[in-house]
Every structure is written in C-alpha cells, then in structure tokens.
Coordinates of C-alpha atoms in Angstrom, one line a residue:
X1 CA 0.0 0.0 0.0
X2 CA 1.3 3.4 -1.0
X3 CA 0.1 6.7 0.5
X4 CA 0.5 10.4 -0.4
X5 CA -0.6 13.6 1.4
X6 CA -1.3 16.1 -1.4
X7 CA -2.7 19.6 -1.9
X8 CA -6.4 20.1 -1.4
X9 CA -6.7 21.0 -5.1
X10 CA -5.4 17.7 -6.3
X11 CA -7.9 15.9 -8.6
X12 CA -7.6 12.2 -8.5
X13 CA -8.7 10.4 -11.7
X14 CA -8.6 7.0 -13.3
X15 CA -6.5 8.1 -16.2
X16 CA -3.6 5.6 -16.7
X17 CA -1.1 8.3 -17.3
X18 CA -1.6 10.3 -14.1
X19 CA 1.5 11.7 -12.6
X20 CA 2.9 10.7 -9.2
X21 CA 1.4 13.2 -6.8
X22 CA 3.6 15.8 -5.3
X23 CA 3.7 15.2 -1.5
X24 CA 3.1 17.9 1.2
X25 CA 4.9 18.2 4.5
X26 CA 3.0 21.3 5.5
X27 CA -0.5 22.8 5.0
X28 CA -1.3 26.4 5.9
X29 CA -4.5 28.0 7.1
X30 CA -5.8 31.3 8.5
X31 CA -8.1 31.8 11.4
X32 CA -11.9 31.8 10.7
X33 CA -11.1 29.6 7.7
X34 CA -9.7 26.1 7.3
X35 CA -6.6 24.2 6.3
X36 CA -7.0 21.1 4.1
X37 CA -5.3 18.4 2.2
X38 CA -6.0 15.0 0.7
X39 CA -4.8 11.5 1.6
X40 CA -4.4 9.2 -1.4
X41 CA -4.0 5.4 -0.9
X42 CA -3.4 2.9 -3.6
X43 CA -1.9 -0.6 -4.3
X44 CA -3.6 -1.4 -7.6
X45 CA -6.1 -3.7 -5.9
X46 CA -9.7 -3.5 -4.7
X47 CA -9.6 -2.5 -1.0
X48 CA -12.1 -1.6 1.7
X49 CA -11.3 1.5 3.9
X50 CA -12.7 2.7 7.2
X51 CA -12.3 6.1 8.8
X52 CA -11.7 5.8 12.5
X53 CA -12.6 2.9 14.7
X54 CA -15.8 1.7 13.1
X55 CA -16.1 -2.1 12.5
X56 CA -17.2 -2.3 8.9
X57 CA -16.9 -5.5 6.8
X58 CA -17.2 -5.4 3.0
X59 CA -19.7 -7.5 1.2
X60 CA -16.9 -9.7 -0.1
X61 CA -15.0 -10.7 3.0
X62 CA -11.8 -11.6 1.0
X63 CA -11.3 -7.9 0.1
X64 CA -8.5 -6.4 2.3
X65 CA -9.7 -4.0 5.0
X66 CA -7.7 -0.9 6.0
X67 CA -8.4 1.4 8.9
X68 CA -7.4 5.1 8.8
X69 CA -6.6 6.7 12.1
X70 CA -5.9 10.5 12.4
X71 CA -4.2 12.0 15.5
X72 CA -4.3 15.8 15.7
X73 CA -4.5 18.6 18.3
X74 CA -6.6 20.5 15.9
X75 CA -10.2 19.5 15.1
X76 CA -10.3 17.6 11.9
X77 CA -13.0 16.2 9.6
X78 CA -12.3 13.4 7.2
X79 CA -14.4 12.4 4.2
X80 CA -14.1 9.8 1.4
X81 CA -14.3 11.4 -2.0
X82 CA -16.6 9.7 -4.6
X83 CA -15.8 9.5 -8.3
X84 CA -18.0 10.4 -11.3
X85 CA -17.5 9.7 -14.9
X86 CA -16.3 12.7 -16.9
X87 CA -15.0 13.4 -20.4
X88 CA -13.3 10.6 -22.3
X89 CA -14.9 8.0 -19.9
X90 CA -12.4 9.0 -17.2
X91 CA -13.6 9.0 -13.6
X92 CA -12.8 12.0 -11.5
X93 CA -12.9 12.4 -7.7
X94 CA -15.2 15.2 -6.5
X95 CA -18.1 14.2 -4.3
X96 CA -17.6 14.5 -0.5
X97 CA -19.3 11.5 0.9
X98 CA -21.1 11.0 4.2
X99 CA -20.2 7.3 4.6
X100 CA -17.3 6.3 6.9
X101 CA -16.5 3.0 5.1
X102 CA -16.0 2.6 1.4
X103 CA -14.6 0.1 -1.1
X104 CA -12.5 1.5 -3.9
X105 CA -11.6 -0.6 -7.0
X106 CA -8.0 -1.0 -8.0
X107 CA -8.2 1.4 -11.0
X108 CA -8.3 4.5 -8.7
X109 CA -6.9 6.1 -5.7
X110 CA -8.8 5.8 -2.4
X111 CA -9.2 9.5 -1.7
X112 CA -9.8 11.1 1.7
X113 CA -10.4 14.8 2.1
X114 CA -9.0 16.2 5.4
X115 CA -10.2 19.6 6.7
X116 CA -9.0 21.4 9.8
X117 CA -11.5 24.1 10.8
X118 CA -9.6 27.0 12.4
X119 CA -11.8 29.3 14.4
X120 CA -10.5 32.5 16.0
X121 CA -9.7 30.8 19.3
X122 CA -7.0 28.7 17.9
X123 CA -3.5 30.0 18.6
X124 CA -1.2 30.7 15.7
X125 CA 1.6 28.2 15.4
X126 CA 2.5 24.7 14.1
X127 CA 0.4 21.7 14.8
X128 CA 1.6 18.1 14.0
X129 CA -0.8 15.6 12.5
X130 CA -0.2 11.9 12.2
X131 CA -2.2 9.6 9.9
X132 CA -1.8 5.9 10.6
X133 CA -3.0 3.1 8.3
X134 CA -3.7 -0.3 9.7
X135 CA -4.6 -3.5 8.0
X136 CA -7.8 -4.6 9.8
X137 CA -8.6 -8.2 10.5
X138 CA -11.8 -10.2 11.0
X139 CA -10.4 -12.3 13.8
X140 CA -7.2 -10.7 15.1
X141 CA -5.4 -7.5 15.9
X142 CA -4.8 -4.7 13.5
X143 CA -1.4 -4.7 11.8
X144 CA 0.5 -1.4 11.2
X145 CA 0.9 -0.7 7.5
X146 CA 2.3 2.8 7.4
X147 CA 2.1 6.2 8.9
X148 CA 2.3 9.7 7.4
X149 CA 3.0 13.0 9.1
X150 CA 2.1 16.5 8.2
X151 CA 2.2 19.9 9.9
X152 CA -0.7 22.4 9.9
X153 CA 0.7 26.0 10.2
X154 CA -2.0 28.4 11.5
X155 CA -1.4 32.0 10.5
X156 CA -2.0 34.9 12.9
X157 CA -4.2 36.4 10.1
X158 CA -7.9 36.1 10.8
X159 CA -10.6 36.5 8.2
X160 CA -13.3 38.7 9.5
X161 CA -16.8 37.2 9.8
X162 CA -18.0 39.3 6.9
X163 CA -15.2 38.6 4.5
X164 CA -17.6 37.1 2.0
X165 CA -19.8 40.2 1.9
X166 CA -17.8 42.0 -0.8
X167 CA -18.1 39.1 -3.3
X168 CA -21.5 39.0 -5.1
X169 CA -22.0 35.2 -5.7
X170 CA -25.1 34.1 -7.6
X171 CA -25.4 30.4 -8.1
X172 CA -28.9 29.7 -9.5
X173 CA -30.9 27.1 -7.5
X174 CA -33.2 24.5 -9.0
X175 CA -35.8 23.9 -6.3
X176 CA -38.2 21.7 -8.3
X177 CA -35.3 19.4 -9.3
X178 CA -34.3 19.2 -5.6
X179 CA -37.8 17.8 -4.7
X180 CA -37.8 15.3 -7.6
X181 CA -34.4 14.0 -6.9
X182 CA -35.3 13.2 -3.3
X183 CA -38.8 11.9 -4.2
X184 CA -40.6 14.3 -1.9
X185 CA -43.7 16.3 -2.8
X186 CA -43.0 19.8 -4.2
X187 CA -43.2 22.4 -1.4
X188 CA -43.8 19.8 1.2
X189 CA -42.3 19.8 4.7
X190 CA -39.6 17.4 3.5
X191 CA -38.9 19.7 0.5
X192 CA -38.5 22.7 2.8
X193 CA -36.0 20.8 5.0
X194 CA -33.9 20.2 1.9
X195 CA -34.2 23.8 0.9
X196 CA -33.0 25.0 4.3
X197 CA -30.0 22.7 3.9
X198 CA -29.4 24.1 0.5
X199 CA -29.6 27.7 1.7
X200 CA -27.2 26.9 4.5
X201 CA -24.6 25.4 2.1
X202 CA -24.9 28.4 -0.2
X203 CA -24.5 30.9 2.7
X204 CA -21.2 29.3 3.7
X205 CA -19.7 30.3 0.4
X206 CA -21.2 33.8 0.4
X207 CA -24.3 33.4 -1.9
X208 CA -26.2 36.6 -2.2
X209 CA -29.1 35.8 -4.5
X210 CA -32.3 33.8 -4.2
X211 CA -33.7 32.1 -7.3
X212 CA -37.5 32.7 -7.6
X213 CA -39.6 31.0 -10.2
X214 CA -42.7 33.2 -11.0
X215 CA -43.7 31.6 -14.3
X216 CA -43.9 27.9 -15.2
X217 CA -40.9 26.1 -16.9
X218 CA -38.9 29.2 -17.9
X219 CA -36.1 27.1 -19.5
X220 CA -38.5 24.4 -20.8
X221 CA -36.4 21.7 -19.1
X222 CA -33.2 22.6 -20.9
X223 CA -34.3 20.5 -23.8
X224 CA -34.8 17.3 -21.7
X225 CA -37.8 16.4 -23.9
X226 CA -35.4 16.1 -26.9
X227 CA -32.2 15.0 -25.3
X228 CA -32.4 11.3 -24.5
X229 CA -28.8 10.1 -24.2
X230 CA -29.2 10.2 -20.4
X231 CA -32.5 10.4 -18.6
X232 CA -33.4 13.8 -17.0
X233 CA -36.4 15.8 -15.9
X234 CA -35.3 19.3 -15.5
X235 CA -38.5 21.4 -15.5
X236 CA -38.7 24.1 -12.9
X237 CA -42.2 25.1 -11.6
X238 CA -43.7 28.3 -10.3
X239 CA -43.8 28.8 -6.5
X240 CA -47.0 31.0 -6.8
X241 CA -50.4 29.4 -6.8
X242 CA -52.9 31.2 -9.0
X243 CA -56.7 31.0 -9.1
X244 CA -59.4 32.5 -11.2
X245 CA -62.6 33.2 -9.2
X246 CA -66.1 32.6 -10.4
X247 CA -66.3 36.3 -11.3
X248 CA -63.1 36.0 -13.4
X249 CA -60.7 37.7 -11.1
X250 CA -57.1 36.5 -10.9
X251 CA -55.9 35.8 -7.3
X252 CA -52.6 34.7 -6.0
X253 CA -51.5 32.6 -3.0
X254 CA -47.9 33.6 -2.0
X255 CA -47.5 31.4 1.0
X256 CA -45.1 29.0 -0.7
X257 CA -43.0 31.9 -2.1
X258 CA -42.9 33.6 1.4
X259 CA -41.8 30.4 3.1
X260 CA -39.2 29.8 0.4
X261 CA -37.8 33.4 0.8
X262 CA -37.6 32.9 4.5
X263 CA -35.5 29.8 4.1
X264 CA -32.8 31.9 2.5
X265 CA -33.3 35.0 4.7
X266 CA -32.8 32.9 7.8
X267 CA -29.5 31.6 6.3
X268 CA -28.4 35.1 5.7
X269 CA -29.0 35.2 1.9
X270 CA -31.0 38.4 1.5
X271 CA -29.2 40.8 -0.8
X272 CA -30.9 40.0 -4.1
X273 CA -34.0 38.2 -5.4
X274 CA -33.8 36.9 -9.0
X275 CA -37.2 36.4 -10.5
X276 CA -37.4 34.1 -13.6
X277 CA -40.4 33.4 -15.8
X278 CA -41.5 37.0 -16.5
X279 CA -39.0 38.1 -19.1
X280 CA -37.0 36.2 -21.8
X281 CA -38.5 32.8 -21.3
X282 CA -36.9 30.2 -23.5
X283 CA -38.8 29.0 -26.6
X284 CA -37.0 25.9 -27.8
X285 CA -38.2 24.0 -30.9
X286 CA -41.1 21.5 -30.8
X287 CA -42.2 22.5 -27.3
X288 CA -46.0 23.3 -27.1
X289 CA -46.7 27.0 -26.8
X290 CA -49.5 28.5 -24.8
X291 CA -51.3 31.0 -27.1
X292 CA -51.4 34.4 -25.3
X293 CA -52.0 37.9 -26.3
X294 CA -48.6 39.2 -25.2
X295 CA -45.2 39.7 -26.8
X296 CA -43.7 36.5 -25.5
X297 CA -45.3 33.3 -24.4
X298 CA -45.2 33.5 -20.6
X299 CA -46.6 30.5 -18.9
X300 CA -48.9 31.0 -15.8
X301 CA -51.0 28.1 -14.7
X302 CA -54.2 28.6 -12.7
X303 CA -57.1 26.8 -11.2
X304 CA -60.4 27.9 -12.7
X305 CA -62.8 27.8 -9.7
X306 CA -65.9 27.8 -11.9
X307 CA -64.9 24.6 -13.7
X308 CA -62.4 23.0 -11.3
X309 CA -60.0 22.7 -14.3
X310 CA -56.3 23.7 -14.4
X311 CA -55.7 26.2 -17.2
X312 CA -53.1 28.6 -18.6
X313 CA -53.5 32.4 -18.7
X314 CA -54.2 33.4 -22.3
X315 CA -55.6 36.9 -21.9
X316 CA -53.2 39.9 -21.7
X317 CA -55.3 41.6 -19.0
X318 CA -55.2 38.5 -16.8
X319 CA -51.4 38.3 -17.2
X320 CA -51.0 41.9 -16.4
X321 CA -53.1 41.5 -13.3
X322 CA -51.0 38.5 -12.2
X323 CA -47.7 40.4 -12.7
X324 CA -49.1 43.4 -10.9
X325 CA -50.0 41.3 -7.9
X326 CA -46.5 39.7 -7.9
X327 CA -44.8 43.1 -7.9
X328 CA -47.2 44.4 -5.2
X329 CA -46.4 41.4 -3.0
X330 CA -42.7 42.1 -3.1
X331 CA -43.4 45.7 -2.1
X332 CA -45.6 44.5 0.8
X333 CA -42.7 42.4 1.9
X334 CA -40.4 45.4 1.8
X335 CA -38.0 43.7 -0.7
X336 CA -38.9 45.4 -4.0
X337 CA -35.5 47.1 -4.3
X338 CA -33.8 43.8 -4.0
X339 CA -35.9 42.2 -6.8
X340 CA -34.3 41.7 -10.3
X341 CA -36.4 40.5 -13.2
X342 CA -34.0 38.2 -15.0
X343 CA -33.6 37.2 -18.6
X344 CA -31.2 34.4 -19.5
X345 CA -29.1 34.9 -22.7
X346 CA -31.5 36.6 -25.2
X347 CA -30.5 36.0 -28.8
X348 CA -30.1 38.5 -31.7
X349 CA -33.4 37.5 -33.3
X350 CA -35.1 38.1 -29.9
X351 CA -33.9 41.7 -29.4
X352 CA -37.2 43.4 -30.5
X353 CA -39.2 40.8 -28.5
X354 CA -37.1 41.6 -25.4
X355 CA -37.7 45.3 -25.8
X356 CA -41.5 44.8 -26.3
X357 CA -41.7 42.5 -23.3
X358 CA -39.7 44.8 -21.1
X359 CA -41.9 47.7 -22.1
X360 CA -45.0 45.8 -21.0
X361 CA -43.4 45.2 -17.6
X362 CA -42.3 48.8 -17.3
X363 CA -45.8 49.9 -18.0
X364 CA -46.9 48.0 -14.9
X365 CA -44.1 49.4 -12.8
X366 CA -41.3 51.6 -14.2
X367 CA -39.2 51.2 -11.1
X368 CA -38.5 47.5 -11.7
X369 CA -34.8 46.5 -12.1
X370 CA -33.6 44.1 -14.9
X371 CA -30.8 41.7 -14.8
X372 CA -29.7 40.0 -18.0
X373 CA -27.1 37.3 -18.7
X374 CA -25.5 38.1 -22.1
X375 CA -23.5 35.6 -24.2
X376 CA -23.5 37.5 -27.5
X377 CA -21.6 40.8 -28.0
X378 CA -24.1 42.3 -30.5
X379 CA -27.0 41.6 -28.1
X380 CA -25.0 43.1 -25.3
X381 CA -24.4 46.3 -27.3
X382 CA -28.0 46.6 -28.3
X383 CA -29.7 45.9 -24.9
X384 CA -27.1 47.2 -22.4
X385 CA -28.8 50.7 -22.1
X386 CA -32.0 49.0 -21.0
X387 CA -30.4 46.8 -18.3
X388 CA -29.7 47.6 -14.7
X389 CA -27.5 44.6 -13.9
X390 CA -25.5 43.1 -16.8
X391 CA -24.0 39.7 -16.3
X392 CA -21.6 38.8 -19.1
X393 CA -20.2 35.5 -20.3
X394 CA -16.5 34.9 -19.8
X395 CA -15.9 35.7 -23.5
X396 CA -17.9 39.0 -23.5
X397 CA -16.3 39.9 -20.2
X398 CA -12.8 39.4 -21.5
X399 CA -13.5 41.9 -24.3
X400 CA -15.8 44.4 -22.6
X401 CA -15.2 44.5 -18.9
X402 CA -13.5 47.9 -19.0
X403 CA -16.4 49.8 -20.5
X404 CA -18.9 47.8 -18.3
X405 CA -17.1 48.8 -15.2
X406 CA -17.6 52.4 -16.2
X407 CA -21.2 52.2 -17.4
X408 CA -22.5 49.9 -14.7
X409 CA -20.1 50.4 -11.8
X410 CA -21.0 48.2 -8.8
X411 CA -23.6 46.3 -10.8
X412 CA -21.7 43.8 -12.9
X413 CA -20.9 40.1 -12.7
X414 CA -19.4 37.6 -15.1
X415 CA -20.2 33.9 -15.6
X416 CA -18.9 30.6 -16.8
X417 CA -21.2 28.0 -18.2
X418 CA -20.7 25.4 -20.9
X419 CA -17.8 27.5 -22.1
X420 CA -15.0 28.6 -22.0
X421 CA -13.1 25.3 -22.1
X422 CA -10.9 26.8 -19.4
X423 CA -10.8 28.2 -16.8
X424 CA -14.1 26.5 -15.8
X425 CA -15.7 24.4 -13.1
X426 CA -16.4 21.2 -15.1
X427 CA -15.9 17.8 -13.5
X428 CA -12.7 17.4 -15.5
X429 CA -11.4 20.9 -15.0
X430 CA -8.4 21.2 -12.7
X431 CA -9.7 22.3 -9.4
X432 CA -7.5 25.4 -9.5
X433 CA -9.6 26.7 -12.4
X434 CA -12.5 26.9 -9.9
X435 CA -10.3 28.7 -7.4
X436 CA -9.1 31.2 -10.0
X437 CA -12.6 32.6 -10.4
X438 CA -12.0 34.8 -7.3
X439 CA -8.9 36.3 -8.9
X440 CA -10.7 36.8 -12.2
X441 CA -13.7 38.5 -10.5
X442 CA -11.2 41.1 -9.3
X443 CA -9.3 41.4 -12.6
X444 CA -12.5 41.9 -14.5
X445 CA -13.6 44.7 -12.0
X446 CA -16.8 42.9 -11.5
X447 CA -18.7 42.5 -8.3
X448 CA -18.7 38.7 -8.4
X449 CA -19.5 35.5 -10.2
X450 CA -22.7 33.9 -11.5
X451 CA -23.0 30.2 -12.1
X452 CA -26.2 28.9 -13.7
X453 CA -26.6 25.7 -11.9
X454 CA -26.2 24.6 -8.3
X455 CA -28.2 21.4 -8.5
X456 CA -29.5 20.8 -12.0
X457 CA -29.3 17.1 -11.7
X458 CA -30.3 14.4 -14.2
X459 CA -32.3 11.4 -12.9
X460 CA -29.4 9.2 -11.7
X461 CA -27.3 12.0 -10.2
X462 CA -26.2 10.0 -7.2
X463 CA -24.1 7.9 -9.5
X464 CA -23.9 9.7 -12.9
X465 CA -24.3 13.4 -13.7
X466 CA -24.0 13.1 -17.5
X467 CA -26.6 14.9 -19.6
X468 CA -26.5 16.3 -23.1
X469 CA -22.7 16.0 -23.0
X470 CA -22.3 17.4 -26.5
X471 CA -23.6 20.8 -25.3
X472 CA -23.1 20.7 -21.5
X473 CA -19.7 19.5 -20.4
X474 CA -20.0 17.1 -17.5
X475 CA -20.2 18.9 -14.2
X476 CA -21.5 22.1 -15.7
X477 CA -25.0 21.3 -14.3
X478 CA -24.1 21.1 -10.6
X479 CA -21.7 22.2 -7.9
X480 CA -23.1 19.8 -5.3
X481 CA -24.6 16.3 -5.4
X482 CA -27.5 14.3 -3.9
X483 CA -26.4 11.9 -1.2
X484 CA -28.0 8.5 -0.3
X485 CA -28.2 9.8 3.3
X486 CA -31.0 12.1 2.3
X487 CA -28.8 15.2 2.6
X488 CA -26.7 17.2 0.2
X489 CA -23.1 16.3 -0.6
X490 CA -20.6 19.1 -1.2
X491 CA -17.8 18.7 -3.7
X492 CA -14.1 19.5 -4.0
X493 CA -15.1 22.1 -6.6
X494 CA -17.4 23.8 -3.9
X495 CA -14.4 23.9 -1.6
X496 CA -12.1 25.5 -4.2
X497 CA -14.7 28.1 -5.0
X498 CA -14.7 28.9 -1.2
X499 CA -10.9 29.3 -1.5
X500 CA -11.3 31.6 -4.5
X501 CA -13.7 33.9 -2.6
X502 CA -11.1 34.1 0.2
X503 CA -8.5 35.1 -2.4
X504 CA -10.8 37.8 -3.7
X505 CA -11.0 39.3 -0.2
X506 CA -7.3 39.1 0.3
X507 CA -6.6 40.8 -3.0
X508 CA -9.0 43.6 -2.1
X509 CA -7.3 44.1 1.3
X510 CA -3.8 44.1 -0.2
X511 CA -4.9 46.5 -2.9
X512 CA -6.0 49.0 -0.2
X513 CA -2.6 48.7 1.4
X514 CA -0.3 48.7 -1.6
X515 CA -2.3 49.1 -4.9
X516 CA 0.7 49.1 -7.2
X517 CA 2.5 46.2 -5.6
X518 CA -0.7 44.2 -5.6
X519 CA -1.4 45.0 -9.3
X520 CA 2.1 43.9 -10.2
X521 CA 1.8 40.7 -8.2
X522 CA -1.5 39.8 -9.9
X523 CA -0.2 40.6 -13.4
X524 CA 2.8 38.3 -12.8
X525 CA 0.4 35.6 -11.5
X526 CA -1.8 35.7 -14.5
X527 CA 1.2 35.8 -16.9
X528 CA -0.8 37.8 -19.4
X529 CA -3.0 40.5 -17.9
X530 CA -4.6 41.5 -21.2
X531 CA -7.8 39.5 -21.2
X532 CA -8.6 40.5 -24.8
X533 CA -5.8 38.0 -25.8
X534 CA -7.1 35.2 -23.6
X535 CA -9.6 33.6 -26.0
X536 CA -9.0 32.0 -29.4
X537 CA -12.7 32.3 -30.1
X538 CA -15.9 32.6 -28.1
X539 CA -15.4 29.1 -26.6
X540 CA -11.7 28.2 -26.6
X541 CA -9.1 29.8 -24.4
X542 CA -5.4 30.2 -25.3
X543 CA -3.8 26.8 -24.3
X544 CA -0.9 28.4 -22.5
X545 CA -3.0 30.3 -20.0
X546 CA -4.2 29.2 -16.5
X547 CA -1.5 26.6 -15.9
X548 CA -0.7 27.8 -12.4
X549 CA 0.2 25.2 -9.9
X550 CA -0.8 24.7 -6.3
X551 CA 2.6 26.2 -5.3
X552 CA 1.8 29.3 -7.3
X553 CA -1.4 29.8 -5.4
X554 CA 0.2 29.3 -2.1
X555 CA 3.0 31.8 -3.0
X556 CA 0.4 34.3 -4.1
X557 CA -1.5 34.0 -0.8
X558 CA 1.7 34.3 1.2
X559 CA 2.6 37.5 -0.7
X560 CA -0.9 39.0 -0.2
X561 CA -0.8 38.2 3.5
X562 CA 2.6 39.9 3.7
X563 CA 1.3 43.0 2.1
X564 CA -1.7 43.1 4.4
X565 CA 0.4 42.7 7.4
X566 CA 2.5 45.8 6.6

C-alpha cells in the first residue's frame, strides 16, 4: 500500500497516465477559515477502507480492509471522495461522501479529504498531524501498514466574519429538481427541509441571490424532452399558486413563495431576489406554446374555480393582473428594491421581442430592475442601455469589462457556463480553475461571479451526472450532489470556490494597502493580464493560460498576507 498527502486542489482520476502526486509536508491556514489536504491510498487492488474505529466489513470478505486513524491537536473532519464519470470516460474524484466506510476498486486512488477548521480561538503556530494506516482483521489485531505526518501551520491572520460580503456570488438554484431527486412532494415539509439545507450550504460560500420561479418552466427543461442520451427531468415550476374566481378575477397565494424566501433570509441570503419566468423565457423547438395575447409566451397556470380545471392564462389583462400582484407582494414584503427581473441569454433575433416584453413590464411598474445574462456581443451592445445589472459571459467579459465597469459600476458580474473550455468548473477541470474565479472577478472589475446551476441534476445523479454532453460538459450542471443519506453532498469544486472567494477578499485588502505592488503581483500571477488576448474564439481559451500550480497559489496567498500585514 502506498500513501500520499497532497494539496487540497489535487484531482484524482482513473487516467492511466496520471503523474505521481507531489507530496506535502505542511499545509497552511488562516483563522476563521480552514486548512485542508487530501490523503491518497493505492496498491492497484480492490480494497475496503474505514475512517476511525468503526467495524465495517465489505460484502466480499476476502477484500482487504484498512483502517485510517488520524491524530491531531486540531479539530479535523475526514471524508471519502466519490468519483463520477467525466469526459473521455475518465472518472474524477469530486463528491464529498457521508459514509465512513468505502470500497475502492483498484483502478483509482482511495481519496480522503481532510479539513482542519480554524476558528479565531486557535492560537497561531505549528500543529503536528499523524495519519496511521492499519490492516484490519476479521479475527485478530490490526497490523500497522504505514504512517504519514504533516504539519498544519496556523497563521496569525484572521478572516473577519463578513469577508464574503464583498463578493457577489449568484449560483442559481433549482428547487423543483431538488424535490424530484429526493422523491418528496413539491413544497412539502420534506422539501423545505432540503431547501433549508441548500440555503445553509450556499450561505457558507457567500451566496447573495435567491432564485425565484414566478412563471412555469422558464427554461423548458433545458431540452430534456429532446435529449435522450441520459434520462433527465429538468423542469422548474412556479412557486406562486394562482386561481381565477367565479367572477373572473385572478388571485394569488404567495404562502409558498414567502416560506421559500424565509429559508434563504434565515440563512443570511437576502441581498438579491432573482425572478425568472416573466422576461426572456426560452422557446425551444417542438415544445408546445400556450397561445397568449402578449409579446412573449409567458406560462402562468391557474385553477379555474368555476370549472375546477387547471388552465393557462391566455388573456393579456389576466397576465398583467398577475404580474401586478406579484410586484405588489414584493413591495408589501419590503424587498422590492432587491428584486431583479432576470432574462437568460436573449439572442439576436429576440432583441425586439425583449424590448417589447420589457416595455410591458415597465408599463406595470417603471421602477423594476432588470438583470440579464449576455452571451452575445451584439445583443449586449443593443440591450445594455435597458439593463440595470448586466452579467456577461466569460468571452464577453474578456472583451468588454473595462467599459462595463464604467457604465454599470458596482452592478456587474461575469459567468462561466458550458464555455469557455478553461478556466471553468467542469468535472474534468483542474480544481485550481475553480479557485481562480476569485482572482478573475477582481481582474474583471466585477462584483462577483454567476454560475447557472447549483443542483440541476439528471435522474441518476447519485451515480452519474452526465446529460447532453455534446452541449453541456459534465459537471456544468451542478456544484453539489444528492447523497444517499437524504442530505446534500458538497464537492471539491465547492471547496475550491470557497478558497477563491477568500482570495478575492485578500486581494481587495492588499490593494487597499499597496495598490501598485498588488497589481504587479496579480499581473505576474496571470502571466498575461490582457484579457482580450485570452480567447482563441468565443469558446476556446489560449492553451498556454491558466496553468498555475498549487505552489503558485500558495505563494500568491503568502505574498498577499505579507502586504496586508505591513
């Protein structure tokens, strides 16, 4: 049995040409943060591993059993890391598992993520950690196999409790998919328990926005009715119940919406409310369209009390009445200034439709604020004067962030999605490409990052997250996973995004102390600070960019902390 202690950003995979991991002797961490590393174990055979002193026998008793014991003065959590199939049929380690016993086949490293939470009460200094591997027996004493030692160095620097506040993170949530994946009724008590857990996990990485669905199926299931390579049901449903009375009046029940908002408010996510389904709804081919007297085919379903039938709003006056009530309810809650009416990637042929639809909404309330995700430069140019909060694709941001930072200062974000090829947050992407998003958010002079999917899971997501892989690279659709335990499972990508947001804070602090020195440091780190030269085309990055190593990131953090300490 061989063992390695490696950097937290190491991505284990089943590729036969993987390099021998570079070992660590020390990991560093700051107070009010965490230190982390990974333990890798491998001997080319199928083995069963146990964390701690649990007695856990594999189904096949002839499989060797190994027990992992960790001795540390610091608090430590240890989790096995699960693999998912990624591009080129290679499996990549990413999912942080709840289980404390796991069998790994011989084609992959047994991977354990170790995290040392460092609250402000922990004294700065060096803390030794010893990891001992025993061969466990069914009818005898353990036998010592090997031991590894590492030192955790705790810095005197302490992140303030509000260090995430300056980074505007918006990862869209998929609440209907959450309910379906766990086989619980939509908006039931069980569903809200899961939503509370989701909100808490997002709050830990500084999420600022709440995804609200105010019109049925705004993305039409991301083509899941056409794409059949892997099963998926990706429809998102409205959280507002609508009735039409015997007299023909539209009435709304906002109780689900209110409870949903409170889930996030209680977790501390209350800066922004993103409302989908009222502007720029997708109209993919072959999907039935509800006929309606309105510029675009918004979908609002209601119960007709006179007939007892479920129907769809088709009259413009009814739709206007519905939208007016939605806006009024946000005002009654005192959150109207936080509401953004969101449109996702309008296309060139939809420019006039967008303008007409926006005019209809403005006629109802001219104070509404609009947030639009742009992936096309010509559409961005045409619609930007109408938009309060522009969010630009990585490619558009590379080319236009300077003027955006002038025209919409304090109101911009950028996003990665199914492109660029790098730096991105796909399953196969090096984990440091997730971490670099914090540095890029600062470089682009944006207020933060948008990611379109937190939990857009296909049907078998506990084992396989592939869906429409020709258009959506594996991992693009989620940042977390469903667990068999009934809870949510975080990922190594989630952890590296958390690191990236820490980096963003440190850069901002260093910039206040020494702006020129910090700028030079970041230019050197990026190797080429001119983002207009970063892309070959709208999807492909220059291959010689974003090749930084874990050592480069550690050196950057050390340099930033040195500047801050002056």
